[in-house]
Tab-separated table of C-alpha atoms and ligand atoms in Angstrom:
chain	number	residue	atom	x	y	z
A	1	UNK	CA	0.000	0.000	0.000
A	2	UNK	CA	1.298	3.466	-0.865
A	3	UNK	CA	0.624	6.519	1.277
A	4	UNK	CA	0.799	10.128	0.180
A	5	UNK	CA	1.346	11.533	3.655
A	6	UNK	CA	4.282	11.109	6.011
A	7	UNK	CA	3.551	7.770	7.702
A	8	UNK	CA	4.568	8.703	11.274
A	9	UNK	CA	2.556	9.645	14.356
A	10	UNK	CA	5.438	10.935	16.514
A	11	UNK	CA	8.448	13.188	15.861
A	12	UNK	CA	6.481	14.689	12.955
A	13	UNK	CA	8.357	18.006	12.821
A	14	UNK	CA	11.737	16.329	12.843
A	15	UNK	CA	10.672	13.709	10.288
A	16	UNK	CA	9.318	16.435	7.991
A	17	UNK	CA	12.549	18.352	8.379
A	18	UNK	CA	14.726	15.299	7.654
A	19	UNK	CA	12.714	14.596	4.510
A	20	UNK	CA	13.142	18.181	3.279
A	21	UNK	CA	16.844	18.299	4.163
A	22	UNK	CA	17.593	14.940	2.507
A	23	UNK	CA	15.730	15.942	-0.634
A	24	UNK	CA	17.606	19.255	-0.815
A	25	UNK	CA	20.948	17.575	-0.084
A	26	UNK	CA	20.463	14.696	-2.510
A	27	UNK	CA	19.330	17.002	-5.332
A	28	UNK	CA	22.272	19.298	-4.717
A	29	UNK	CA	24.756	16.415	-4.713
A	30	UNK	CA	23.204	15.085	-7.933
A	31	UNK	CA	23.461	18.519	-9.561
A	32	UNK	CA	27.127	18.790	-8.615
A	33	UNK	CA	27.686	15.303	-9.988
A	34	UNK	CA	26.011	16.156	-13.294
A	35	UNK	CA	27.600	19.579	-13.802
A	36	UNK	CA	30.898	19.540	-12.044
A	37	UNK	CA	32.665	16.360	-11.149
A	38	UNK	CA	35.740	18.447	-10.462
A	39	UNK	CA	38.832	17.017	-8.852
A	40	UNK	CA	38.471	15.795	-5.295
A	41	UNK	CA	40.743	17.172	-2.589
A	42	UNK	CA	42.409	14.876	-0.061
A	43	UNK	CA	41.779	15.424	3.649
A	44	UNK	CA	44.463	14.938	6.287
A	45	UNK	CA	43.418	11.254	6.606
A	46	UNK	CA	43.838	11.051	2.776
A	47	UNK	CA	40.138	10.326	2.196
A	48	UNK	CA	38.663	12.268	-0.738
A	49	UNK	CA	36.279	15.203	-0.310
A	50	UNK	CA	34.397	17.071	-3.042
A	51	UNK	CA	32.491	20.309	-3.632
A	52	UNK	CA	29.299	18.312	-2.963
A	53	UNK	CA	30.382	17.198	0.542
A	54	UNK	CA	30.880	20.815	1.667
A	55	UNK	CA	27.924	22.317	-0.205
A	56	UNK	CA	25.464	19.736	1.162
A	57	UNK	CA	26.787	20.183	4.700
A	58	UNK	CA	26.362	23.977	4.431
A	59	UNK	CA	22.806	23.710	3.079
A	60	UNK	CA	21.653	21.135	5.655
A	61	UNK	CA	23.442	23.036	8.464
A	62	UNK	CA	21.731	26.287	7.416
A	63	UNK	CA	18.321	24.585	7.166
A	64	UNK	CA	18.828	22.978	10.566
A	65	UNK	CA	19.709	26.263	12.239
A	66	UNK	CA	16.594	27.893	10.765
A	67	UNK	CA	14.279	25.064	11.904
A	68	UNK	CA	15.859	23.970	15.202
A	69	UNK	CA	18.086	26.829	16.396
A	70	UNK	CA	20.617	25.924	19.069
A	71	UNK	CA	20.464	22.147	18.581
A	72	UNK	CA	23.788	20.324	18.331
A	73	UNK	CA	25.051	18.835	15.065
A	74	UNK	CA	27.914	16.420	14.487
A	75	UNK	CA	28.893	16.242	10.825
A	76	UNK	CA	31.831	14.922	8.839
A	77	UNK	CA	33.298	18.060	7.202
A	78	UNK	CA	34.723	21.376	8.436
A	79	UNK	CA	35.569	24.652	6.701
A	80	UNK	CA	39.212	24.620	7.793
A	81	UNK	CA	39.884	21.609	5.566
A	82	UNK	CA	37.964	23.328	2.745
A	83	UNK	CA	40.154	26.436	2.948
A	84	UNK	CA	43.282	24.284	3.119
A	85	UNK	CA	42.268	22.612	-0.175
A	86	UNK	CA	42.445	23.876	-3.785
A	87	UNK	CA	41.437	27.608	-3.887
A	88	UNK	CA	38.804	27.062	-6.601
A	89	UNK	CA	36.951	24.612	-4.374
A	90	UNK	CA	35.655	27.166	-1.853
A	91	UNK	CA	34.214	29.395	-4.578
A	92	UNK	CA	32.482	26.415	-6.238
A	93	UNK	CA	31.013	25.408	-2.876
A	94	UNK	CA	29.664	28.948	-2.399
A	95	UNK	CA	28.215	28.972	-5.917
A	96	UNK	CA	26.228	25.776	-5.337
A	97	UNK	CA	25.042	26.795	-1.854
A	98	UNK	CA	23.790	30.145	-3.201
A	99	UNK	CA	21.503	28.337	-5.618
A	100	UNK	CA	19.648	26.843	-2.658
A	101	UNK	CA	19.975	29.646	-0.141
A	102	UNK	CA	20.362	32.807	-2.259
A	103	UNK	CA	21.850	35.958	-0.705
A	104	UNK	CA	23.761	34.023	1.948
A	105	UNK	CA	26.907	35.931	2.954
A	106	UNK	CA	30.096	33.888	2.459
A	107	UNK	CA	30.933	33.904	6.187
A	108	UNK	CA	27.514	32.359	6.837
A	109	UNK	CA	28.266	29.496	4.440
A	110	UNK	CA	31.500	28.635	6.261
A	111	UNK	CA	29.705	28.963	9.626
A	112	UNK	CA	26.899	26.604	8.495
A	113	UNK	CA	29.538	24.023	7.573
A	114	UNK	CA	31.125	24.419	11.015
A	115	UNK	CA	27.834	23.887	12.842
A	116	UNK	CA	28.907	20.266	12.341
A	117	UNK	CA	31.511	20.654	15.105
A	118	UNK	CA	28.819	20.383	17.784
A	119	UNK	CA	29.052	18.137	20.800
A	120	UNK	CA	27.310	14.896	21.705
A	121	UNK	CA	24.874	16.248	24.242
A	122	UNK	CA	21.856	14.356	25.570
A	123	UNK	CA	20.292	14.836	22.124
A	124	UNK	CA	21.938	15.797	18.826
A	125	UNK	CA	21.874	15.501	15.053
A	126	UNK	CA	24.378	13.477	12.992
A	127	UNK	CA	25.011	14.233	9.308
A	128	UNK	CA	27.081	12.653	6.573
A	129	UNK	CA	26.615	15.114	3.688
A	130	UNK	CA	27.935	12.648	1.093
A	131	UNK	CA	28.423	9.129	2.429
A	132	UNK	CA	30.328	7.027	-0.088
A	133	UNK	CA	32.336	9.888	-1.601
A	134	UNK	CA	34.380	7.325	-3.539
A	135	UNK	CA	31.135	5.946	-5.018
A	136	UNK	CA	30.035	9.505	-5.836
A	137	UNK	CA	33.315	10.018	-7.717
A	138	UNK	CA	32.841	6.723	-9.602
A	139	UNK	CA	29.271	7.715	-10.561
A	140	UNK	CA	28.018	4.919	-8.339
A	141	UNK	CA	26.072	4.694	-5.051
A	142	UNK	CA	26.251	7.437	-2.406
A	143	UNK	CA	23.739	8.846	0.093
A	144	UNK	CA	23.030	11.867	2.258
A	145	UNK	CA	22.519	10.560	5.811
A	146	UNK	CA	20.866	12.434	8.693
A	147	UNK	CA	19.846	11.105	12.116
A	148	UNK	CA	18.564	12.351	15.474
A	149	UNK	CA	20.047	10.781	18.613
A	150	UNK	CA	18.579	10.830	22.132
A	151	UNK	CA	20.442	9.334	25.110
A	152	UNK	CA	22.869	7.428	22.895
A	153	UNK	CA	20.116	5.838	20.787
A	154	UNK	CA	19.055	6.728	17.256
A	155	UNK	CA	15.410	7.834	17.379
A	156	UNK	CA	14.961	9.008	13.796
A	157	UNK	CA	17.100	8.591	10.710
A	158	UNK	CA	16.943	8.985	6.987
A	159	UNK	CA	18.943	8.343	3.832
A	160	UNK	CA	18.640	10.424	0.679
A	161	UNK	CA	19.635	7.960	-2.062
A	162	UNK	CA	20.002	9.521	-5.545
A	163	UNK	CA	21.047	6.161	-7.068
A	164	UNK	CA	18.610	3.793	-5.374
A	165	UNK	CA	15.120	3.332	-6.816
A	166	UNK	CA	12.002	2.827	-4.701
A	167	UNK	CA	10.153	-0.383	-5.681
A	168	UNK	CA	8.070	0.234	-8.791
A	169	UNK	CA	9.659	3.626	-9.541
A	170	UNK	CA	9.977	4.680	-13.163
A	171	UNK	CA	13.386	4.639	-14.816
A	172	UNK	CA	13.294	8.461	-15.134
A	173	UNK	CA	13.058	9.063	-11.380
A	174	UNK	CA	15.367	6.508	-9.810
A	175	UNK	CA	16.219	8.318	-6.538
A	176	UNK	CA	14.601	7.629	-3.183
A	177	UNK	CA	14.434	8.730	0.436
A	178	UNK	CA	14.286	6.162	3.235
A	179	UNK	CA	13.032	7.348	6.625
A	180	UNK	CA	12.662	5.509	9.942
A	181	UNK	CA	11.252	6.550	13.334
A	182	UNK	CA	11.859	4.344	16.385
A	183	UNK	CA	8.825	2.122	16.875
A	184	UNK	CA	7.108	3.333	13.681
A	185	UNK	CA	8.841	1.414	10.929
A	186	UNK	CA	11.132	2.203	7.996
A	187	UNK	CA	9.568	3.662	4.869
A	188	UNK	CA	10.709	4.565	1.366
A	189	UNK	CA	9.440	7.249	-0.996
A	190	UNK	CA	10.591	8.859	-4.243
A	191	UNK	CA	13.247	11.539	-4.159
A	192	UNK	CA	10.836	13.909	-5.898
A	193	UNK	CA	7.275	12.882	-4.935
A	194	UNK	CA	5.546	11.305	-1.928
A	195	UNK	CA	4.443	7.681	-2.354
A	196	UNK	CA	5.398	5.948	0.909
A	197	UNK	CA	5.894	2.175	1.085
A	198	UNK	CA	6.803	0.278	4.252
A	199	UNK	CA	10.058	-1.686	4.208
A	200	UNK	CA	10.666	-5.106	5.673
A	201	UNK	CA	13.742	-7.282	5.689
A	202	UNK	CA	13.954	-10.682	4.029
A	203	UNK	CA	12.631	-13.700	5.960
A	204	UNK	CA	15.519	-15.931	4.810
A	205	UNK	CA	16.844	-18.258	7.538
A	206	UNK	CA	19.328	-20.355	5.501
A	207	UNK	CA	22.933	-19.052	5.681
A	208	UNK	CA	23.719	-20.630	2.306
A	209	UNK	CA	21.040	-18.429	0.711
A	210	UNK	CA	22.241	-15.253	2.458
A	211	UNK	CA	23.145	-12.377	0.155
A	212	UNK	CA	26.101	-10.510	1.655
A	213	UNK	CA	26.623	-6.777	1.275
A	214	UNK	CA	30.110	-5.291	1.609
A	215	UNK	CA	32.043	-2.095	0.891
A	216	UNK	CA	33.053	-1.589	-2.709
A	217	UNK	CA	36.417	-0.219	-1.544
A	218	UNK	CA	38.892	-2.974	-0.679
A	219	UNK	CA	40.607	-0.642	1.803
A	220	UNK	CA	37.412	-0.292	3.891
A	221	UNK	CA	37.182	-4.012	4.678
A	222	UNK	CA	39.173	-7.251	4.963
A	223	UNK	CA	38.800	-9.063	1.666
A	224	UNK	CA	40.495	-12.290	2.805
A	225	UNK	CA	38.295	-12.519	5.879
A	226	UNK	CA	35.217	-11.742	3.800
A	227	UNK	CA	36.048	-14.779	1.599
A	228	UNK	CA	36.488	-16.935	4.707
A	229	UNK	CA	33.110	-15.796	6.060
A	230	UNK	CA	31.441	-16.675	2.779
A	231	UNK	CA	32.997	-20.153	2.945
A	232	UNK	CA	32.205	-20.700	6.620
A	233	UNK	CA	28.565	-19.647	6.252
A	234	UNK	CA	28.305	-21.615	2.998
A	235	UNK	CA	26.878	-18.647	1.081
A	236	UNK	CA	26.300	-19.590	-2.531
A	237	UNK	CA	26.259	-16.068	-3.995
A	238	UNK	CA	29.355	-13.838	-3.958
A	239	UNK	CA	29.031	-10.669	-1.801
A	240	UNK	CA	27.501	-7.594	-3.441
A	241	UNK	CA	29.955	-4.675	-3.414
A	242	UNK	CA	28.315	-1.339	-2.830
A	243	UNK	CA	29.351	2.062	-1.481
A	244	UNK	CA	27.716	3.955	1.356
A	245	UNK	CA	24.723	3.356	3.618
A	246	UNK	CA	22.718	2.540	0.486
A	247	UNK	CA	23.661	-1.014	1.621
A	248	UNK	CA	21.475	-0.595	4.721
A	249	UNK	CA	18.601	0.533	2.503
A	250	UNK	CA	19.105	-2.587	0.349
A	251	UNK	CA	18.947	-4.766	3.468
A	252	UNK	CA	15.773	-2.973	4.639
A	253	UNK	CA	14.252	-3.534	1.177
A	254	UNK	CA	14.748	-7.290	1.659
A	255	UNK	CA	17.411	-7.363	-1.096
A	256	UNK	CA	20.198	-8.749	1.081
A	257	UNK	CA	20.546	-10.549	4.423
A	258	UNK	CA	23.967	-9.752	5.894
A	259	UNK	CA	26.169	-6.648	5.937
A	260	UNK	CA	29.661	-6.885	7.417
A	261	UNK	CA	31.909	-3.926	8.222
A	262	UNK	CA	35.147	-5.776	8.990
A	263	UNK	CA	38.341	-4.104	10.154
A	264	UNK	CA	40.733	-3.466	7.309
A	265	UNK	CA	44.096	-5.232	7.956
A	266	UNK	CA	45.819	-1.896	7.225
A	267	UNK	CA	43.625	0.033	9.712
A	268	UNK	CA	42.941	-2.272	12.659
A	269	UNK	CA	42.652	0.807	14.904
A	270	UNK	CA	39.756	2.179	12.791
A	271	UNK	CA	36.672	3.276	14.736
A	272	UNK	CA	33.377	3.547	12.904
A	273	UNK	CA	32.099	7.117	12.568
A	274	UNK	CA	28.686	8.032	13.989
A	275	UNK	CA	27.582	9.604	10.675
A	276	UNK	CA	28.419	6.406	8.749
A	277	UNK	CA	26.122	4.240	10.911
A	278	UNK	CA	23.379	6.224	12.679
A	279	UNK	CA	20.778	6.653	9.937
A	280	UNK	CA	21.507	3.291	8.290
A	281	UNK	CA	21.207	1.352	11.534
A	282	UNK	CA	17.724	2.616	12.450
A	283	UNK	CA	16.544	1.981	8.884
A	284	UNK	CA	17.554	-1.693	9.186
A	285	UNK	CA	16.176	-2.104	12.721
A	286	UNK	CA	12.824	-0.537	11.896
A	287	UNK	CA	12.510	-2.786	8.843
A	288	UNK	CA	12.717	-5.727	11.271
A	289	UNK	CA	16.457	-6.384	11.075
A	290	UNK	CA	19.182	-6.283	13.682
A	291	UNK	CA	22.363	-4.179	13.980
A	292	UNK	CA	25.231	-4.766	16.396
A	293	UNK	CA	28.991	-4.625	16.346
A	294	UNK	CA	31.018	-7.689	15.322
A	295	UNK	CA	30.804	-9.007	18.920
A	296	UNK	CA	27.018	-8.651	19.128
A	297	UNK	CA	27.168	-5.471	21.266
A	298	UNK	CA	24.655	-2.699	20.500
A	299	UNK	CA	26.102	0.346	18.703
A	300	UNK	CA	26.678	3.093	21.296
A	301	UNK	CA	25.882	6.524	19.831
A	302	UNK	CA	26.467	8.315	23.127
A	303	UNK	CA	30.172	8.887	22.475
A	304	UNK	CA	30.181	11.630	19.879
A	305	UNK	CA	31.986	11.469	16.554
A	306	UNK	CA	33.290	7.896	16.801
A	307	UNK	CA	31.781	4.621	18.021
A	308	UNK	CA	34.707	4.053	20.373
A	309	UNK	CA	32.870	1.344	22.365
A	310	UNK	CA	32.330	-0.842	19.281
A	311	UNK	CA	34.341	-3.014	16.873
A	312	UNK	CA	33.067	-2.954	13.276
A	313	UNK	CA	29.401	-3.530	12.425
A	314	UNK	CA	27.137	-6.464	11.611
A	315	UNK	CA	23.695	-5.676	10.195
A	316	UNK	CA	21.294	-8.451	9.247
A	317	UNK	CA	17.729	-9.440	8.587
A	318	UNK	CA	17.684	-10.572	12.247
A	319	UNK	CA	17.091	-14.247	11.508
A	320	UNK	CA	20.691	-14.778	10.368
A	321	UNK	CA	22.322	-12.588	13.019
A	322	UNK	CA	23.269	-15.375	15.450
A	323	UNK	CA	24.779	-17.530	12.685
A	324	UNK	CA	26.824	-14.558	11.459
A	325	UNK	CA	28.078	-13.767	14.984
A	326	UNK	CA	29.141	-17.413	15.436
A	327	UNK	CA	31.071	-17.342	12.154
A	328	UNK	CA	32.767	-14.053	13.109
A	329	UNK	CA	33.730	-15.475	16.495
A	330	UNK	CA	35.080	-18.705	15.008
A	331	UNK	CA	37.283	-16.700	12.632
A	332	UNK	CA	38.427	-14.295	15.352
A	333	UNK	CA	37.014	-11.435	13.262
A	334	UNK	CA	35.413	-9.724	16.252
A	335	UNK	CA	38.661	-8.775	18.001
A	336	UNK	CA	41.182	-6.061	17.354
A	337	UNK	CA	44.643	-7.587	16.801
B	401	AMP	P1	31.598	2.183	2.429
B	401	AMP	O1	31.079	2.951	1.269
B	401	AMP	O2	30.606	1.242	3.029
B	401	AMP	O3	32.918	1.581	2.191
B	401	AMP	O4	31.754	3.239	3.598
B	401	AMP	C1	32.173	4.517	3.345
B	401	AMP	C2	32.697	5.089	4.623
B	401	AMP	O5	33.756	4.290	5.106
B	401	AMP	C3	33.274	6.464	4.438
B	401	AMP	O6	32.326	7.415	4.803
B	401	AMP	C4	34.454	6.497	5.376
B	401	AMP	O7	34.183	7.366	6.465
B	401	AMP	C5	34.551	5.102	5.908
B	401	AMP	N1	35.934	4.580	5.968
B	401	AMP	C6	37.060	5.201	5.617
B	401	AMP	N2	38.149	4.416	5.858
B	401	AMP	C7	37.663	3.269	6.397
B	401	AMP	C8	38.283	2.060	6.878
B	401	AMP	N3	39.603	1.882	6.869
B	401	AMP	N4	37.467	1.094	7.358
B	401	AMP	C9	36.133	1.261	7.358
B	401	AMP	N5	35.509	2.368	6.901
B	401	AMP	C10	36.258	3.365	6.440
B	402	MG	MG1	30.614	8.451	5.147
């Protein structure tokens, strides 16, 4: 059944805001991708960042301040890194932001980006303006991810997915928005128009039939261990490689059963970032799935920018969670070396 109206009874104002912000952010990122796939800059951790990352963060930060003044935001980017990058980048960022929020003074644009330096108070927002930047650069999957946290738990989260179609969508309008409110389900609608459909995970219980989802980037996972997991679980199909939290949306759509975020052998100290997991995790849980770390511990979003209490992530359709945890334990994949 499709619904025209937002399908939630609580947190209506925040859900409405997240929908608007994700639509604005996803459209802006898509426009940048179509018009200007300029060179990416490298941040101090050598990960790539583009005009779209900064422009989307400025627009969503500005919208957030207008709708919920004074609330805390934790977001991936900051203006210092922008100004340390190629000089042309800052002016391109301003140009794209001005299309959405005309007449904004330049200093305001940089300040909106830096709203993302907020602190993890009792309640706060978490934003990844472009999750899967490497996918964005490859013209592949990426998402805009926004979530609202209360007392260390995600209460509301959404993914703006320009490259992921809602079921039954026409080929001309492939993008979607996925939105979840704690206790009220996960829902998908078109990026442009409202036609809400409820999401539920696959009912598969056989590990050999499990469809695995993994990072596209080899450097974000452990490829050898992934192969061993496939063998141990007896999965018949090879893992699907996909960038960004679009993987969580796929799981919630029932188009996959297991999602592993394993520690890369070159970065065994890596801590998952709050903005890479918050929105995706509530989407999977509210579709009936389960999300934990690789040891089965719940993800702790009370610690600010990084999930320092957790090791990696396992998301599943719920029914295959225990089998996946056993396989991880048997392979020693749930411990830092
Ligand atoms: P994915 O597209 O699933 O590979 O996830 C993309 C996210 O992985 C990016 O937003 C990065 O913040 C994050 N990332 C960067 N380096 C690593 C790493 N070594 N291990 C896991 N994730 C990483
Ligand atoms: Mg990210």
